[in-house]
Amino acid sequence: MLGALGLSPEDEAVYGVLAGRAEANSAELADALHLPVPVVEAALSHLLACGLVKSTPDGEFTAAPPAVALGALISERRAALRSAELALVELAEEHRKATAGRTISELIEVVTGVEAVRHRFAQVQHAARTEVRSFVTAPVVVVPIGSNSAESQLVAQGVRYRVVIERAVLAEPGAVDEAIESLRKGVEVRVVESLPIKLMLADTELGLVPLTVAPGDEPGAVLLHRAGLLTAMDALFEIVWRYAHPLNVSTFGELTAEETHGGDADAPTGLDRRILALLLAGLTDHAVAAQLDLSLRTLQRRLRHLMDLAGVDTRMQLGWHAARHDWA
């Protein structure tokens, strides 16, 4: 919890115990925390240097008031972060000026290797100040589904995420659950039949475009700095986004144990809404059944029940009815 202030877990544990006591020595702290005495003494030394702990003439230690001591550290960190932000603005402007005179080879960087591409994938996201946009195509290779930790962190910091995925991706194991989790975090997700390329854009400053490679070849990507080609990628994303089918977390519903087994309710259940949402996104019956861990027969029985509820005869009519009555 206090790692952001430069404290180790041991530092935090020792300070936490001292904060609840009038005073204690290193042996007592070691016994309370089940830690070796040298580890506790090292933590105390660091806490003393940070002004979080005071020593007494008789060899005991006391915690400085948290509101004062920790407040001072937080203020120092805020000041340091503010200085870093100002330095970032200045460096970004210098970079912009330098970019204006670069050659094409300096504006386009080729990255090869899984780890290198994965590293650039994270870097591009962290470079965004306002928005990250991406195309996700199948197969998902370099960054497996559910492994993009930067997304959660940046969304929490207020960075807008817009993601377009092609329908084949939703058929990948775990893809639907990952899409629902992203939607719940605030990521905007849309679906299209197919996409021409994989793509990630950080604001209008950086772009990462994975290269098409033959089976067995080493993955690669092109990192684009601000240039005409990046402008074209920006326009491509916006055109595709405009016509893509939006996914909404509310349309997927929440599943209960009873609904997972599919009872014949008098209104669409959470399971029904999820089935409809995936079908309207373009997935096949087999793909929907696989994602929801249903048999094909159960899926088709649920669809027949929904058609009966809607009073329609075809799936197209069911889709229209679902859209008009907020079923999906």
Short mmCIF file of C-alpha atoms in Angstrom, two decimals:
data_model
loop_
_atom_site.label_atom_id
_atom_site.label_comp_id
_atom_site.label_asym_id
_atom_site.label_seq_id
_atom_site.Cartn_x
_atom_site.Cartn_y
_atom_site.Cartn_z
CA MET A 1 0.00 0.00 0.00
CA LEU A 2 2.91 2.36 0.76
CA GLY A 3 5.15 1.07 -2.01
CA ALA A 4 4.41 4.22 -4.02
CA LEU A 5 6.23 6.18 -1.31
CA GLY A 6 9.38 4.11 -1.71
CA LEU A 7 8.76 1.76 1.20
CA SER A 8 9.35 -1.98 0.98
CA PRO A 9 6.82 -4.50 2.33
CA GLU A 10 9.09 -4.98 5.34
CA ASP A 11 9.28 -1.21 5.93
CA GLU A 12 5.50 -0.98 5.78
CA ALA A 13 5.01 -3.95 8.11
CA VAL A 14 7.40 -2.57 10.74
CA TYR A 15 5.87 0.91 10.57
CA GLY A 16 2.38 -0.57 10.80
CA VAL A 17 3.21 -2.41 14.03
CA LEU A 18 4.96 0.61 15.54
CA ALA A 19 2.03 2.85 14.69
CA GLY A 20 -0.13 0.72 16.98
CA ARG A 21 2.31 0.76 19.91
CA ALA A 22 3.79 3.40 22.16
CA GLU A 23 7.28 2.01 21.51
CA ALA A 24 9.10 -1.24 20.76
CA ASN A 25 12.61 -2.54 20.14
CA SER A 26 13.85 -4.50 17.14
CA ALA A 27 13.56 -7.88 18.88
CA GLU A 28 9.92 -7.23 19.84
CA LEU A 29 9.10 -6.14 16.31
CA ALA A 30 10.81 -9.18 14.84
CA ASP A 31 8.80 -11.43 17.14
CA ALA A 32 5.52 -9.68 16.30
CA LEU A 33 6.15 -9.86 12.54
CA HIS A 34 7.86 -13.28 12.48
CA LEU A 35 10.81 -11.73 10.65
CA PRO A 36 14.56 -12.09 11.26
CA VAL A 37 16.00 -9.36 13.48
CA PRO A 38 18.47 -8.15 10.77
CA VAL A 39 15.55 -7.62 8.35
CA VAL A 40 13.68 -5.58 10.96
CA GLU A 41 16.82 -3.57 11.78
CA ALA A 42 17.33 -2.79 8.07
CA ALA A 43 13.71 -1.63 7.82
CA LEU A 44 14.09 0.52 10.93
CA SER A 45 17.22 2.11 9.49
CA HIS A 46 15.34 3.05 6.32
CA LEU A 47 12.33 4.32 8.26
CA LEU A 48 14.62 6.46 10.42
CA ALA A 49 16.19 7.96 7.30
CA CYS A 50 12.70 8.74 5.93
CA GLY A 51 11.63 10.42 9.16
CA LEU A 52 8.89 7.87 9.80
CA VAL A 53 10.45 6.43 12.97
CA LYS A 54 12.29 7.96 15.92
CA SER A 55 14.71 6.22 18.27
CA THR A 56 14.69 6.69 22.03
CA PRO A 57 17.75 6.86 24.33
CA ASP A 58 16.98 3.39 25.72
CA GLY A 59 17.08 1.70 22.29
CA GLU A 60 13.36 1.66 21.64
CA PHE A 61 11.62 2.99 18.53
CA THR A 62 8.43 4.99 18.10
CA ALA A 63 6.43 5.81 14.98
CA ALA A 64 6.19 9.42 13.85
CA PRO A 65 2.53 10.55 13.50
CA PRO A 66 1.31 9.13 10.15
CA ALA A 67 -0.58 12.30 9.17
CA VAL A 68 2.64 14.30 9.50
CA ALA A 69 5.31 11.86 8.38
CA LEU A 70 3.44 10.15 5.55
CA GLY A 71 1.85 13.45 4.54
CA ALA A 72 5.32 14.93 4.03
CA LEU A 73 6.39 11.97 1.89
CA ILE A 74 3.23 12.23 -0.20
CA SER A 75 3.83 15.95 -0.73
CA GLU A 76 7.39 15.25 -1.84
CA ARG A 77 6.18 12.62 -4.30
CA ARG A 78 3.54 14.99 -5.67
CA ALA A 79 6.15 17.68 -6.20
CA ALA A 80 8.46 15.19 -7.92
CA LEU A 81 5.64 13.97 -10.17
CA ARG A 82 4.72 17.55 -11.04
CA SER A 83 8.33 18.24 -11.99
CA ALA A 84 8.34 15.09 -14.10
CA GLU A 85 5.13 16.21 -15.85
CA LEU A 86 6.67 19.58 -16.66
CA ALA A 87 9.80 17.87 -17.94
CA LEU A 88 7.62 15.58 -20.06
CA VAL A 89 5.92 18.57 -21.69
CA GLU A 90 9.26 20.17 -22.47
CA LEU A 91 10.74 16.93 -23.80
CA ALA A 92 7.64 16.24 -25.89
CA GLU A 93 7.95 19.67 -27.50
CA GLU A 94 11.63 19.12 -28.19
CA HIS A 95 10.78 15.73 -29.65
CA ARG A 96 8.08 17.32 -31.83
CA LYS A 97 10.56 19.87 -33.18
CA ALA A 98 13.13 17.17 -33.85
CA THR A 99 10.54 14.96 -35.54
CA ALA A 100 9.72 17.69 -38.04
CA GLY A 101 13.16 17.34 -39.55
CA ARG A 102 13.49 13.57 -39.46
CA THR A 103 13.87 11.34 -42.42
CA ILE A 104 11.38 8.56 -43.18
CA SER A 105 13.73 5.95 -41.73
CA GLU A 106 13.79 7.86 -38.42
CA LEU A 107 10.01 8.12 -38.26
CA ILE A 108 9.45 4.40 -38.81
CA GLU A 109 10.99 1.83 -36.47
CA VAL A 110 10.87 -1.90 -37.13
CA VAL A 111 10.63 -4.07 -34.00
CA THR A 112 11.20 -7.83 -34.14
CA GLY A 113 10.78 -10.60 -31.59
CA VAL A 114 7.91 -11.47 -29.27
CA GLU A 115 9.35 -9.73 -26.21
CA ALA A 116 10.34 -6.60 -28.14
CA VAL A 117 6.90 -6.28 -29.72
CA ARG A 118 5.22 -6.95 -26.36
CA HIS A 119 7.38 -4.26 -24.76
CA ARG A 120 6.51 -1.71 -27.46
CA PHE A 121 2.82 -2.68 -27.11
CA ALA A 122 2.92 -1.61 -23.47
CA GLN A 123 5.05 1.47 -24.17
CA VAL A 124 2.69 2.82 -26.81
CA GLN A 125 -0.24 2.58 -24.40
CA HIS A 126 1.64 4.28 -21.57
CA ALA A 127 2.59 7.10 -23.94
CA ALA A 128 -1.08 8.02 -24.41
CA ARG A 129 -2.32 11.06 -22.51
CA THR A 130 -5.96 11.04 -23.63
CA GLU A 131 -6.83 8.02 -25.79
CA VAL A 132 -5.77 4.57 -26.97
CA ARG A 133 -7.41 3.07 -30.06
CA SER A 134 -6.85 -0.42 -31.40
CA PHE A 135 -7.86 -3.04 -33.93
CA VAL A 136 -7.77 -6.63 -32.64
CA THR A 137 -7.68 -9.43 -35.20
CA ALA A 138 -7.43 -13.21 -34.98
CA PRO A 139 -5.27 -15.03 -34.17
CA VAL A 140 -4.18 -13.29 -30.97
CA VAL A 141 -0.51 -14.25 -30.64
CA VAL A 142 1.94 -11.78 -29.09
CA VAL A 143 -0.36 -10.40 -26.37
CA PRO A 144 -2.70 -13.23 -25.29
CA ILE A 145 -6.31 -12.51 -24.35
CA GLY A 146 -6.54 -11.20 -20.80
CA SER A 147 -2.86 -10.25 -20.49
CA ASN A 148 -2.98 -6.52 -21.29
CA SER A 149 -2.49 -5.15 -17.78
CA ALA A 150 -1.83 -1.62 -19.09
CA GLU A 151 -5.47 -1.30 -20.14
CA SER A 152 -6.87 -1.47 -16.59
CA GLN A 153 -4.24 0.88 -15.25
CA LEU A 154 -4.71 3.56 -17.90
CA VAL A 155 -8.52 3.39 -17.93
CA ALA A 156 -8.39 3.99 -14.17
CA GLN A 157 -6.25 7.05 -14.86
CA GLY A 158 -8.84 8.49 -17.22
CA VAL A 159 -7.41 7.43 -20.59
CA ARG A 160 -10.18 6.63 -23.06
CA TYR A 161 -9.96 3.20 -24.74
CA ARG A 162 -11.75 2.40 -28.00
CA VAL A 163 -11.31 -1.11 -29.36
CA VAL A 164 -12.61 -2.68 -32.57
CA ILE A 165 -12.43 -6.47 -32.70
CA GLU A 166 -13.20 -8.71 -35.61
CA ARG A 167 -15.81 -11.41 -35.07
CA ALA A 168 -13.33 -14.27 -35.26
CA VAL A 169 -11.67 -12.97 -32.08
CA LEU A 170 -14.89 -13.47 -30.09
CA ALA A 171 -14.68 -17.16 -30.90
CA GLU A 172 -11.27 -17.43 -29.16
CA PRO A 173 -11.32 -19.10 -25.70
CA GLY A 174 -12.02 -16.54 -23.00
CA ALA A 175 -12.57 -13.69 -25.47
CA VAL A 176 -16.18 -12.98 -24.53
CA ASP A 177 -15.42 -12.88 -20.80
CA GLU A 178 -12.48 -10.59 -21.50
CA ALA A 179 -14.67 -8.30 -23.62
CA ILE A 180 -17.29 -8.12 -20.86
CA GLU A 181 -14.60 -7.33 -18.27
CA SER A 182 -13.22 -4.56 -20.49
CA LEU A 183 -16.69 -3.10 -20.97
CA ARG A 184 -17.23 -3.07 -17.21
CA LYS A 185 -13.99 -1.14 -16.75
CA GLY A 186 -15.16 1.51 -19.21
CA VAL A 187 -13.50 0.36 -22.43
CA GLU A 188 -15.62 1.03 -25.54
CA VAL A 189 -15.78 -2.11 -27.70
CA ARG A 190 -17.22 -2.58 -31.17
CA VAL A 191 -17.27 -5.55 -33.55
CA VAL A 192 -16.87 -5.87 -37.33
CA GLU A 193 -16.85 -8.82 -39.68
CA SER A 194 -13.13 -8.45 -40.43
CA LEU A 195 -10.27 -5.99 -40.09
CA PRO A 196 -7.43 -5.36 -42.56
CA ILE A 197 -4.67 -5.09 -39.94
CA LYS A 198 -3.85 -5.18 -36.27
CA LEU A 199 -3.30 -1.66 -34.97
CA MET A 200 -2.72 0.38 -31.84
CA LEU A 201 -2.70 4.18 -31.70
CA ALA A 202 -1.69 6.40 -28.78
CA ASP A 203 -3.39 9.76 -29.31
CA THR A 204 -2.12 11.03 -32.68
CA GLU A 205 1.53 10.63 -31.76
CA LEU A 206 2.38 6.92 -31.99
CA GLY A 207 1.13 3.87 -33.81
CA LEU A 208 2.06 0.21 -33.65
CA VAL A 209 1.27 -2.01 -36.63
CA PRO A 210 2.19 -5.72 -36.37
CA LEU A 211 3.74 -7.16 -39.51
CA THR A 212 2.31 -10.14 -41.35
CA VAL A 213 4.75 -13.03 -41.09
CA ALA A 214 4.81 -16.58 -42.39
CA PRO A 215 4.03 -19.41 -39.95
CA GLY A 216 7.07 -20.09 -37.78
CA ASP A 217 8.70 -16.72 -38.47
CA GLU A 218 9.58 -14.29 -35.70
CA PRO A 219 6.81 -11.73 -35.00
CA GLY A 220 7.51 -8.13 -35.91
CA ALA A 221 5.85 -4.73 -35.84
CA VAL A 222 6.32 -1.23 -37.21
CA LEU A 223 6.34 1.68 -34.75
CA LEU A 224 5.13 4.87 -36.43
CA HIS A 225 5.91 8.30 -35.08
CA ARG A 226 3.94 11.37 -36.08
CA ALA A 227 3.90 11.27 -39.88
CA GLY A 228 1.58 11.09 -42.87
CA LEU A 229 1.21 7.31 -42.58
CA LEU A 230 0.06 7.69 -38.96
CA THR A 231 -2.54 10.21 -40.12
CA ALA A 232 -3.84 7.61 -42.57
CA MET A 233 -4.10 5.03 -39.77
CA ASP A 234 -6.00 7.54 -37.66
CA ALA A 235 -8.52 8.09 -40.47
CA LEU A 236 -8.84 4.34 -41.08
CA PHE A 237 -9.69 3.69 -37.44
CA GLU A 238 -12.38 6.39 -37.34
CA ILE A 239 -14.05 5.10 -40.51
CA VAL A 240 -14.17 1.52 -39.21
CA TRP A 241 -15.32 2.67 -35.77
CA ARG A 242 -18.24 4.58 -37.27
CA TYR A 243 -19.75 1.50 -38.88
CA ALA A 244 -18.79 -1.15 -36.31
CA HIS A 245 -21.42 -2.85 -34.13
CA PRO A 246 -21.20 -1.60 -30.52
CA LEU A 247 -21.12 -4.01 -27.61
CA ASN A 248 -22.75 -2.96 -24.36
CA VAL A 249 -22.18 -4.70 -21.05
CA SER A 250 -25.85 -4.32 -20.11
CA THR A 251 -26.89 -6.44 -23.09
CA PHE A 252 -24.90 -9.41 -21.82
CA GLY A 253 -26.76 -9.59 -18.55
CA GLU A 254 -25.66 -11.34 -15.38
CA LEU A 255 -25.81 -15.11 -15.20
CA THR A 256 -27.13 -17.12 -12.26
CA ALA A 257 -26.64 -20.84 -11.75
CA GLU A 258 -30.24 -21.49 -12.75
CA GLU A 259 -29.96 -19.39 -15.91
CA THR A 260 -26.79 -21.15 -16.95
CA HIS A 261 -28.84 -24.32 -17.23
CA GLY A 262 -31.52 -22.42 -19.14
CA GLY A 263 -34.99 -22.49 -17.65
CA ASP A 264 -37.97 -21.45 -19.76
CA ALA A 265 -38.67 -18.07 -18.18
CA ASP A 266 -41.40 -15.68 -19.31
CA ALA A 267 -38.83 -12.99 -20.15
CA PRO A 268 -35.25 -13.05 -21.51
CA THR A 269 -32.77 -14.15 -18.85
CA GLY A 270 -29.16 -13.04 -18.52
CA LEU A 271 -28.17 -16.11 -20.51
CA ASP A 272 -30.66 -15.23 -23.25
CA ARG A 273 -29.35 -11.68 -23.48
CA ARG A 274 -25.80 -12.95 -23.78
CA ILE A 275 -26.83 -15.38 -26.53
CA LEU A 276 -28.60 -12.61 -28.45
CA ALA A 277 -25.71 -10.17 -28.03
CA LEU A 278 -23.21 -12.67 -29.44
CA LEU A 279 -25.46 -13.70 -32.32
CA LEU A 280 -26.12 -10.05 -33.21
CA ALA A 281 -22.36 -9.52 -33.13
CA GLY A 282 -22.15 -12.12 -35.88
CA LEU A 283 -20.93 -15.27 -34.12
CA THR A 284 -22.09 -18.64 -35.40
CA ASP A 285 -24.22 -20.98 -33.28
CA HIS A 286 -21.22 -23.21 -32.67
CA ALA A 287 -19.04 -20.27 -31.54
CA VAL A 288 -21.75 -18.92 -29.20
CA ALA A 289 -22.33 -22.36 -27.69
CA ALA A 290 -18.59 -22.81 -27.12
CA GLN A 291 -18.20 -19.39 -25.49
CA LEU A 292 -21.13 -19.95 -23.14
CA ASP A 293 -20.30 -23.59 -22.44
CA LEU A 294 -23.64 -24.77 -23.81
CA SER A 295 -24.53 -27.67 -26.03
CA LEU A 296 -25.68 -26.72 -29.52
CA ARG A 297 -29.03 -28.30 -28.74
CA THR A 298 -29.50 -26.16 -25.61
CA LEU A 299 -28.59 -23.01 -27.53
CA GLN A 300 -31.09 -23.74 -30.27
CA ARG A 301 -33.77 -24.57 -27.71
CA ARG A 302 -33.21 -21.20 -26.03
CA LEU A 303 -33.50 -19.45 -29.38
CA ARG A 304 -36.73 -21.27 -30.17
CA HIS A 305 -38.11 -20.20 -26.79
CA LEU A 306 -37.13 -16.57 -27.47
CA MET A 307 -38.81 -16.66 -30.86
CA ASP A 308 -41.97 -17.94 -29.17
CA LEU A 309 -41.78 -15.16 -26.57
CA ALA A 310 -41.37 -12.56 -29.31
CA GLY A 311 -44.09 -14.14 -31.47
CA VAL A 312 -41.83 -14.33 -34.54
CA ASP A 313 -40.91 -17.06 -37.00
CA THR A 314 -37.37 -16.22 -38.09
CA ARG A 315 -34.11 -15.23 -36.46
CA MET A 316 -34.05 -11.98 -38.43
CA GLN A 317 -37.42 -11.08 -36.95
CA LEU A 318 -36.09 -12.06 -33.53
CA GLY A 319 -33.16 -9.70 -34.02
CA TRP A 320 -35.48 -6.81 -34.88
CA HIS A 321 -37.71 -7.60 -31.91
CA ALA A 322 -34.70 -7.82 -29.58
CA ALA A 323 -33.42 -4.43 -30.75
CA ARG A 324 -36.81 -2.73 -30.37
CA HIS A 325 -37.47 -4.18 -26.90
CA ASP A 326 -33.94 -3.82 -25.48
CA TRP A 327 -33.35 -7.53 -25.25
CA ALA A 328 -29.82 -7.11 -26.60
#
